[in-house]
mmCIF file of C-alpha atoms in Angstrom:
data_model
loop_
_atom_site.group_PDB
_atom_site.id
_atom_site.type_symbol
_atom_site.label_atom_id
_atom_site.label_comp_id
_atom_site.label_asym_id
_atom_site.label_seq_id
_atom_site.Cartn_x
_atom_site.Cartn_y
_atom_site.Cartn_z
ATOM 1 C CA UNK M 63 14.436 55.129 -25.966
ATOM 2 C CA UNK M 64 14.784 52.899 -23.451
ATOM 3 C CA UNK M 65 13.191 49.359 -23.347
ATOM 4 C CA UNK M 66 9.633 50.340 -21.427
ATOM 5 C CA UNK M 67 9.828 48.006 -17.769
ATOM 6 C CA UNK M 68 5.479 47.781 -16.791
ATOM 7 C CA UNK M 69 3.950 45.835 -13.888
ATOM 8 C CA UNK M 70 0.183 45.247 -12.648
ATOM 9 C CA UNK M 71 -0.151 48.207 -10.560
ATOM 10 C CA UNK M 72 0.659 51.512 -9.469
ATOM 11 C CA UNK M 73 2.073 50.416 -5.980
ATOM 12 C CA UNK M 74 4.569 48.061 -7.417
ATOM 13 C CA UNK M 75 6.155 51.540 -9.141
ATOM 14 C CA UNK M 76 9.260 52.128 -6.730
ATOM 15 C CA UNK M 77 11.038 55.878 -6.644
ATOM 16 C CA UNK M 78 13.178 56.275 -9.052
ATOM 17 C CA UNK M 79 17.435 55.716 -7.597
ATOM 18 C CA UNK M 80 18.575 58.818 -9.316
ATOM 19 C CA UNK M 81 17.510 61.066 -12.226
ATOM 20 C CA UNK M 82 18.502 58.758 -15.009
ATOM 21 C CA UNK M 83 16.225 55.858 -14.076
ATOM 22 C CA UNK M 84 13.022 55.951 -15.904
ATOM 23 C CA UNK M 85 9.617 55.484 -14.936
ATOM 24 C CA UNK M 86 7.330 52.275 -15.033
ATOM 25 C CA UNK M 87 4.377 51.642 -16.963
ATOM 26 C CA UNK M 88 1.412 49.887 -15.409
ATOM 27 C CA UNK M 89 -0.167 47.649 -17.346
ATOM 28 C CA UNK M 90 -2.604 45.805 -18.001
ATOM 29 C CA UNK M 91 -5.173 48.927 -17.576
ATOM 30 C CA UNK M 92 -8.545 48.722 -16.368
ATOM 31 C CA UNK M 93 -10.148 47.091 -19.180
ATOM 32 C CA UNK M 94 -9.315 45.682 -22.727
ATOM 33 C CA UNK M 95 -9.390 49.006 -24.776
ATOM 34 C CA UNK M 96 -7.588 51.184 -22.847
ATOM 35 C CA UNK M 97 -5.180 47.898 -22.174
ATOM 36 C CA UNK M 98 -4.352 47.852 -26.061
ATOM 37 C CA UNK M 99 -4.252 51.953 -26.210
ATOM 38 C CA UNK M 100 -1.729 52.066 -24.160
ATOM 39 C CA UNK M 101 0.707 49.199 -24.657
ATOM 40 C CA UNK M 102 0.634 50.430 -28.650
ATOM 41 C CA UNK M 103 1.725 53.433 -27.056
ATOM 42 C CA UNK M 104 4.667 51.504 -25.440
ATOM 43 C CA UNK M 105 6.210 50.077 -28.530
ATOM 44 C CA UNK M 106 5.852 52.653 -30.585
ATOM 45 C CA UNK M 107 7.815 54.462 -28.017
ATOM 46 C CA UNK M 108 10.110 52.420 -26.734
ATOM 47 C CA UNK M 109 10.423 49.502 -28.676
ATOM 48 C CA UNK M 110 9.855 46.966 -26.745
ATOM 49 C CA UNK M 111 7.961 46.313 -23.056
ATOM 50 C CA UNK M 112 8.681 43.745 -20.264
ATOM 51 C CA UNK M 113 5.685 43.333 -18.067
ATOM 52 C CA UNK M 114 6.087 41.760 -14.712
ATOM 53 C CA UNK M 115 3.197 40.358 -12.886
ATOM 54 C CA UNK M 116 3.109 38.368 -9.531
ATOM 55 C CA UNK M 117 2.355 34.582 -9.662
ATOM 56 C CA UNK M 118 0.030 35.705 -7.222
ATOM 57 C CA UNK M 119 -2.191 37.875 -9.764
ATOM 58 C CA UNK M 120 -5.647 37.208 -9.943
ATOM 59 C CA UNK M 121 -5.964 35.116 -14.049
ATOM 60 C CA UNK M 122 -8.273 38.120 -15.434
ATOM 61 C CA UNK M 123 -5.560 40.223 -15.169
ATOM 62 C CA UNK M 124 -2.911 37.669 -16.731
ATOM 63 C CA UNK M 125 -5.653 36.673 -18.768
ATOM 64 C CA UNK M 126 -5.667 40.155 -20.043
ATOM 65 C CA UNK M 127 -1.919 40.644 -20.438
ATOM 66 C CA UNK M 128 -2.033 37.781 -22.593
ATOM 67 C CA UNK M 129 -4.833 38.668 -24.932
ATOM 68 C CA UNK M 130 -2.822 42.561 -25.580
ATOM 69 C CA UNK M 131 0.230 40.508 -26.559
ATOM 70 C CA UNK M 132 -2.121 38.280 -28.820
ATOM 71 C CA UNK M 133 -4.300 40.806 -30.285
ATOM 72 C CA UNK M 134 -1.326 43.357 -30.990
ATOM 73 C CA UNK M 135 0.247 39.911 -32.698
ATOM 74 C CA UNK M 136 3.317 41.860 -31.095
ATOM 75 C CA UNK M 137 6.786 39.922 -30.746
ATOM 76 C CA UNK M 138 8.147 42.782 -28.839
ATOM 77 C CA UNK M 139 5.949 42.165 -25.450
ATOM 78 C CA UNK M 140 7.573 39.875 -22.764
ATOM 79 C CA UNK M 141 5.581 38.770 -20.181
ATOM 80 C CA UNK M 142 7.181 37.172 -16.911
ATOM 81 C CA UNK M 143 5.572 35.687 -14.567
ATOM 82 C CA UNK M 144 7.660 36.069 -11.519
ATOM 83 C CA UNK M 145 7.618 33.970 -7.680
ATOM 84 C CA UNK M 146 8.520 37.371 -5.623
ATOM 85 C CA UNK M 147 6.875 38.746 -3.133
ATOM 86 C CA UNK M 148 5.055 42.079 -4.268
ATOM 87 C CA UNK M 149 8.177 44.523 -3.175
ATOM 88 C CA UNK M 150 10.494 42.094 -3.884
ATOM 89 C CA UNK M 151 8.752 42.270 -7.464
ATOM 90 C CA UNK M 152 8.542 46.114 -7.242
ATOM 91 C CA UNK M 153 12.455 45.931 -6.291
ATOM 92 C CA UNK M 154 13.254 43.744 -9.350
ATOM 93 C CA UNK M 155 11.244 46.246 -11.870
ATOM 94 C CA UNK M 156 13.244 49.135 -9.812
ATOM 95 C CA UNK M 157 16.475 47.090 -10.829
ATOM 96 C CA UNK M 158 15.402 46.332 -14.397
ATOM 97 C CA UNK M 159 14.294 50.153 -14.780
ATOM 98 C CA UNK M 160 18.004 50.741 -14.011
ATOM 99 C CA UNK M 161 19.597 48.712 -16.119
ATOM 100 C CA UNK M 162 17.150 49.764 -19.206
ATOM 101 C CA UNK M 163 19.040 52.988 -19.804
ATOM 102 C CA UNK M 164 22.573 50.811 -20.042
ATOM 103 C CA UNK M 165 23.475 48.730 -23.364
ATOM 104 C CA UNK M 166 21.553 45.838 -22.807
ATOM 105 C CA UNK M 167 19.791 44.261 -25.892
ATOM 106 C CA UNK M 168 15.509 44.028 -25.110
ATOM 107 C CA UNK M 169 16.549 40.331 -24.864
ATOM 108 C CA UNK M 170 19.054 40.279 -22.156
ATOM 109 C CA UNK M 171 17.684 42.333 -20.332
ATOM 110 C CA UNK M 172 14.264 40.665 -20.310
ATOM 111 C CA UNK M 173 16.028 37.153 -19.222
ATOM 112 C CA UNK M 174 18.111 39.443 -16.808
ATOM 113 C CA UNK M 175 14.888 39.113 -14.985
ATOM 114 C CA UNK M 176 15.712 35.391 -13.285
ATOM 115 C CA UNK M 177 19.222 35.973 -12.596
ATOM 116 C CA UNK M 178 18.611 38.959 -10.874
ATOM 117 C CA UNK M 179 15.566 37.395 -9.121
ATOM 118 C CA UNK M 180 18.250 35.384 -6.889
ATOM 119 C CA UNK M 181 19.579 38.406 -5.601
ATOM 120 C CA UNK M 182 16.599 39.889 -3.983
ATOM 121 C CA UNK M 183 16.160 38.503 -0.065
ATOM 122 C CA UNK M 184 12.151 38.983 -0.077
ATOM 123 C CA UNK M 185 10.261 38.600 3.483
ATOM 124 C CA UNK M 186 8.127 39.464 6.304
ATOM 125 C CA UNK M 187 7.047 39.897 9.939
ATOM 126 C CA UNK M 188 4.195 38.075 9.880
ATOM 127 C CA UNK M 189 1.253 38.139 13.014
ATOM 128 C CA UNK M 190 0.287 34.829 11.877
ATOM 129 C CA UNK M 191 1.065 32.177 9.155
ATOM 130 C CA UNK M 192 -2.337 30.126 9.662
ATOM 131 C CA UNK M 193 -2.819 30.836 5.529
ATOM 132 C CA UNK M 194 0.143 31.013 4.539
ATOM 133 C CA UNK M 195 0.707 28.653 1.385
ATOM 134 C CA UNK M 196 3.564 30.106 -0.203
ATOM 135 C CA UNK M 197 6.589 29.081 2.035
ATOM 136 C CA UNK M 198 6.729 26.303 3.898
ATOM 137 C CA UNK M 199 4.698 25.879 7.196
ATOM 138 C CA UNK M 200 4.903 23.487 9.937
ATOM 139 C CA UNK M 201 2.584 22.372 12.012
ATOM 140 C CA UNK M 202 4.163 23.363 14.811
ATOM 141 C CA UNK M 203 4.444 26.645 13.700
ATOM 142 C CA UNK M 204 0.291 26.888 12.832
ATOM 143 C CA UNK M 205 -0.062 25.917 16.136
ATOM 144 C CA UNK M 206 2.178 28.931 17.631
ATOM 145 C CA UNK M 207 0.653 31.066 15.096
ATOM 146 C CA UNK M 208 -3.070 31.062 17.099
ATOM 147 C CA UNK M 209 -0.764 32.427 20.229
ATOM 148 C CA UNK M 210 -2.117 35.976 20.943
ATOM 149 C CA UNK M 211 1.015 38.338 19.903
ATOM 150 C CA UNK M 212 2.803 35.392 18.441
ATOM 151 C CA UNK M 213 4.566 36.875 15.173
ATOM 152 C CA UNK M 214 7.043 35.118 12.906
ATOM 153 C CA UNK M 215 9.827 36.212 10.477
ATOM 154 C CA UNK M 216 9.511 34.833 6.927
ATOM 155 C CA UNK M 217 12.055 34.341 4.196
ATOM 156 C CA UNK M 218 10.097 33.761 0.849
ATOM 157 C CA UNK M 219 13.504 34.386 -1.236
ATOM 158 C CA UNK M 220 16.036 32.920 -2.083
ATOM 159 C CA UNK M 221 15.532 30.326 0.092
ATOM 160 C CA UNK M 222 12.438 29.304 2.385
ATOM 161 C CA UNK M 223 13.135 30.055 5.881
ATOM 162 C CA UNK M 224 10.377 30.951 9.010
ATOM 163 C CA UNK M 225 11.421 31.290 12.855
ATOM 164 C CA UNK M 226 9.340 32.914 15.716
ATOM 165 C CA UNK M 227 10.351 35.838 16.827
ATOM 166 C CA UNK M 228 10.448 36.802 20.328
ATOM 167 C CA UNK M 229 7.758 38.097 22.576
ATOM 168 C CA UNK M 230 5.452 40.758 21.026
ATOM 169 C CA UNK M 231 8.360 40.398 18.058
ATOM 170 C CA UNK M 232 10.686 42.153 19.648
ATOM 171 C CA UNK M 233 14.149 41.197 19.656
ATOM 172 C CA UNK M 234 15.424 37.619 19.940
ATOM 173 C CA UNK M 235 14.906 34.768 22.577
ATOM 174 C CA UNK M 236 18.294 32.680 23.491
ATOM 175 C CA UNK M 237 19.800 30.517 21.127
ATOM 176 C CA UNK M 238 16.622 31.573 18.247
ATOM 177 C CA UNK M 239 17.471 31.057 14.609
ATOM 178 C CA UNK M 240 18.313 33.837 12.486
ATOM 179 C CA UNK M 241 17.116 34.626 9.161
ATOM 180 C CA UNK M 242 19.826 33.927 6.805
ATOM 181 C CA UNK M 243 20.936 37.308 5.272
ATOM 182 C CA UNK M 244 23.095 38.305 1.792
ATOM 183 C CA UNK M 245 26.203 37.784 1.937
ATOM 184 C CA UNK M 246 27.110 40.947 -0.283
ATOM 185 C CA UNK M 247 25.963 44.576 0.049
ATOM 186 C CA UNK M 248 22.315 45.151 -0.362
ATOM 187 C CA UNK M 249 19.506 48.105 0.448
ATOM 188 C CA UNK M 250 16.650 47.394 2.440
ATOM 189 C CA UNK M 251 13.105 48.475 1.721
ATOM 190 C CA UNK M 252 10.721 48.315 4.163
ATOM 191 C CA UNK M 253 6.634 48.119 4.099
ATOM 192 C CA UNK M 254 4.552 48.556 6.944
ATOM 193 C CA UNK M 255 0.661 46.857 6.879
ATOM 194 C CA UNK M 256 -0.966 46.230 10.061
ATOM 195 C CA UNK M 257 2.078 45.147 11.625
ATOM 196 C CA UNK M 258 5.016 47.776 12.419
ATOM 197 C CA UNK M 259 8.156 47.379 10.800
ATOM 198 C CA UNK M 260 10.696 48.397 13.753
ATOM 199 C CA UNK M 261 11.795 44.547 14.188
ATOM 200 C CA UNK M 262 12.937 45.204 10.389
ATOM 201 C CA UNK M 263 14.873 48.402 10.494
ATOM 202 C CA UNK M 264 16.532 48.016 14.103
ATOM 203 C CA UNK M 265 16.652 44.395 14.541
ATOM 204 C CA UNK M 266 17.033 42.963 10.482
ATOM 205 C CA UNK M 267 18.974 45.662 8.853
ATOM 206 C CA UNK M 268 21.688 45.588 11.139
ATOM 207 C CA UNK M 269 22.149 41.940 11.553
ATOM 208 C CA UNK M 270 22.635 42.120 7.745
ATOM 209 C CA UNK M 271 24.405 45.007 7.219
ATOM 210 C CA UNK M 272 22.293 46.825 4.588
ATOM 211 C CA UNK M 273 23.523 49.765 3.350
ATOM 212 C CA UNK M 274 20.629 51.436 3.649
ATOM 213 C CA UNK M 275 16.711 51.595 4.686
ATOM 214 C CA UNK M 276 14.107 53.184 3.099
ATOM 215 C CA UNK M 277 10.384 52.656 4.219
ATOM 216 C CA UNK M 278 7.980 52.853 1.237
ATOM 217 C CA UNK M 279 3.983 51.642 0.797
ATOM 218 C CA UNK M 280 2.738 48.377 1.263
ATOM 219 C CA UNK M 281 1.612 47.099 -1.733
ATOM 220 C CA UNK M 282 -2.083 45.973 -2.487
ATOM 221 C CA UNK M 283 -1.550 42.948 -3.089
ATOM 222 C CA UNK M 284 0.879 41.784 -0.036
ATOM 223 C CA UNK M 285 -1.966 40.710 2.050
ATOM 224 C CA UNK M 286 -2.854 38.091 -0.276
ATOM 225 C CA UNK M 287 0.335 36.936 -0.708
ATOM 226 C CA UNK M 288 1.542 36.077 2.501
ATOM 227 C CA UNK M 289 -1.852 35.498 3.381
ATOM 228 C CA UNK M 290 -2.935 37.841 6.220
ATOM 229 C CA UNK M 291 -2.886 42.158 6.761
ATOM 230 C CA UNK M 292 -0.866 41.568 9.965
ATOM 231 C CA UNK M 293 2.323 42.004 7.933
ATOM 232 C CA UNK M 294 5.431 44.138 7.303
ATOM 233 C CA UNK M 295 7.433 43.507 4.616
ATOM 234 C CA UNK M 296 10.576 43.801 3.660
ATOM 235 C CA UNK M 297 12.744 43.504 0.467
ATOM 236 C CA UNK M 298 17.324 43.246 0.431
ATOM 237 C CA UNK M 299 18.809 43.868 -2.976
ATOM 238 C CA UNK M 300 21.875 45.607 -5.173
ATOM 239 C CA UNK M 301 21.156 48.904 -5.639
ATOM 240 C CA UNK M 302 24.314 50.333 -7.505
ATOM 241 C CA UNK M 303 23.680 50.151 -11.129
ATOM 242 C CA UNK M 304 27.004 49.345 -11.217
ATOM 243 C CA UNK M 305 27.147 46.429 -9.751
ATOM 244 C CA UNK M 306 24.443 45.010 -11.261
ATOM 245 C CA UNK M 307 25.139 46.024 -14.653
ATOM 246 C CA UNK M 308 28.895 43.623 -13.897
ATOM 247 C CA UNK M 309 26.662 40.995 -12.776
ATOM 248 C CA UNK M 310 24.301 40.669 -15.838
ATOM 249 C CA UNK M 311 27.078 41.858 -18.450
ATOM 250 C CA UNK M 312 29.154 38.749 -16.585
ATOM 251 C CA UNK M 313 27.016 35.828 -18.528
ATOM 252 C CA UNK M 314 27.400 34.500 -21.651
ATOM 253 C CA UNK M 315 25.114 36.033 -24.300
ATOM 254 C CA UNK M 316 23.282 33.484 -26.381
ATOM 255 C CA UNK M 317 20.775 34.044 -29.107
ATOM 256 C CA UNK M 318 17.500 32.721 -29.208
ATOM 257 C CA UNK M 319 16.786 30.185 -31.721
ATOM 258 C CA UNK M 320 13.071 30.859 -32.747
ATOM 259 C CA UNK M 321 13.003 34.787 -32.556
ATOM 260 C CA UNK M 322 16.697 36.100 -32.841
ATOM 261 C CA UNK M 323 16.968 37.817 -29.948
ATOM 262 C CA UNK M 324 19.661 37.801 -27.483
ATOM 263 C CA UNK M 325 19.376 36.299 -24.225
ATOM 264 C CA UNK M 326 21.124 34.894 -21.003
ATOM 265 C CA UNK M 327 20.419 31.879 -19.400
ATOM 266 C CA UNK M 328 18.591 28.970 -20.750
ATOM 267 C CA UNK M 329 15.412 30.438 -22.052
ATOM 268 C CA UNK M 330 14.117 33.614 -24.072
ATOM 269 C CA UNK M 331 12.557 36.440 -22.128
ATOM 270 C CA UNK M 332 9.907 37.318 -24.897
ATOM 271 C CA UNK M 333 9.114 34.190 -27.001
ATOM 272 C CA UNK M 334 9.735 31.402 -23.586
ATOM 273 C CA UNK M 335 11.751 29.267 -26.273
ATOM 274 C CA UNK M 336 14.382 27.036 -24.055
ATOM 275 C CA UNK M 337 17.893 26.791 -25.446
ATOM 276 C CA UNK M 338 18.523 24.128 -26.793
ATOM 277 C CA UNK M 339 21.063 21.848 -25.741
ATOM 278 C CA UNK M 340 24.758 21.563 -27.134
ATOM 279 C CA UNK M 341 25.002 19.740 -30.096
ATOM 280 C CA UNK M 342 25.709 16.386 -29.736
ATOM 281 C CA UNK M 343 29.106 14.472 -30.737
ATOM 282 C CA UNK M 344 28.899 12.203 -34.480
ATOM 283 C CA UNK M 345 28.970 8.976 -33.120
ATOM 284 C CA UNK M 346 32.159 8.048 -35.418
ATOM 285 C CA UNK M 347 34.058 10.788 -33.168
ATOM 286 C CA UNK M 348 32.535 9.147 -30.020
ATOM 287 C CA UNK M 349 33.764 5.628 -31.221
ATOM 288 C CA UNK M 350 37.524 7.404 -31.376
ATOM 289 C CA UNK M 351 37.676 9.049 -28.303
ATOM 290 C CA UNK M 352 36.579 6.178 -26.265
ATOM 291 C CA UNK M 353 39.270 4.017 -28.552
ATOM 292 C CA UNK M 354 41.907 6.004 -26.945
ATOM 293 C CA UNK M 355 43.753 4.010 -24.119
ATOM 294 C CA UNK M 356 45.972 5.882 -21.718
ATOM 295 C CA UNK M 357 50.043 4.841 -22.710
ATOM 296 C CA UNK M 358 51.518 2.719 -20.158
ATOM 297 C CA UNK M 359 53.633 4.239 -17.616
ATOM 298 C CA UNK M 360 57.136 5.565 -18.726
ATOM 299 C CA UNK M 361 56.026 5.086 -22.215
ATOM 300 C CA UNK M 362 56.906 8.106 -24.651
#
């Protein structure tokens, strides 16, 4: 079986891309028993779980997470904590779901997580940023925000960008600053809260060049997030398993030093472990390569 992919809730479970994608689990459940119940279920299943969770979840609920891991005294639970907006976080457990079914080890594919977390152009169309903590706001920009139909376009990931939009959010006034887009071929999903999302699908989408739009639920927890309900969000990534199976498959596989397991990158998806740095020289090879004195020119 597959390794099991879980996140906090319900509305962070995309559609599955095709038939061969398996579901997610939710986790943690509604209270400490049933929590348990069903992540013994999990890895007696499958193995082994990866359970996303928003930096933005409320600490009983990591709190919670935490204490199933400890009281199972289970090795085979990775929690990651990950800085995504919610359907940018529901778009990386979509891609992770995918890539469960290929031959990834539990361990790459858990510390797949990061890489492919720099792939994933998360946003908004904001009505106002006056709470807005998580990207960076000027002052200027506060100010505008208290302008009645004043609404901005936010980049949370991968890189911080805001801009106004134009009156009522509607198209774009002379010479305004674009949101900087992917520069490879992505799929757009689209949430709508209180806020409509056509700036998004006619205006966004084709400036970038998705490949495709789909409009799905706004997660609970958006609000919080960015901070107000005046919001529709939006969400750019691969979507070709393909693709994304080169792009993980691409890095150099490394194995953890404290539990085994294989990873990518510089740390372990399940135990957090770092890896460690190359070994260094013996300082009696040090002393002979910096002996070593370039020959004189035309010397043989």
């Amino acid at each position: 079986m597959p390794t099991a992919i879980a996140v906090t809730s319900s509305d962070l479970v995309l559609p599955p891309q095709d038939r061969q994608t398996p579901p997610a689990a939710v986790q943690p459940l509604e209270n400490l028993e049933n929590s348990l119940t069903g992540m013994h279920a999990l890895i007696e299943q499958h193995g082994y779980v990866i359970a996303l969770y928003p930096a933005s979840t409320p600490a009983d609920v990591t709190r919670r997470l935490h204490a199933v891991r400890s009281v199972l005294e289970s090795d085979r639970i990775a929690l990651l904590g990950v800085d995504l907006p919610p359907l940018g976080l529901a778009l990386l457990a979509q891609q992770l779901r995918q890539l469960s079914v290929c031959d990834f080890s539990p361990g790459v594919l858990a510390s797949s997580a990061r890489l492919l977390a720099h792939y994933i152009y998360a946003g908004a169309v904001l009505g106002s940023v006056a709470k807005l903590d998580r990207v960076p706001v000027s002052l200027k920009s506060h100010a505008k925000s208290w302008v009645p139909g004043a609404q901005f376009a936010v980049l949370a990931n991968p890189r911080p960008q805001l801009v106004r939009l134009g009156q009522g959010g509607q198209g774009r006034q002379g010479g305004q600053e674009e949101l900087a887009g992917p520069e490879f071929g992505t799929r757009m999903l689209v949430a709508s809260g209180q806020l409509p999302g056509d700036w998004l699908t006619a205006t966004l989408a084709p400036a970038w060049r998705v490949q495709g739009v789909a409009t799905v639920p706004l997660p609970a927890e958006s609000a919080r997030w960015w901070g107000t309900g005046k919001v529709a969000e939006f969400a750019a990534g691969l979507h070709d398993v393909s693709v994304l199976y080169q792009l993980v498959s691409s890095v150099r596989r490394e194995e953890c030093h404290w539990c085994g397991l294989e990873l990518i990158g510089d740390r372990c998806g399940f135990c957090a472990a770092p890896l460690p740095p190359p070994p260094e020289l013996p300082t009696a090879t040090v002393r002979a390569v910096s002996s070593v004195r370039a020959l004189p020119p035309g010397t043989a």
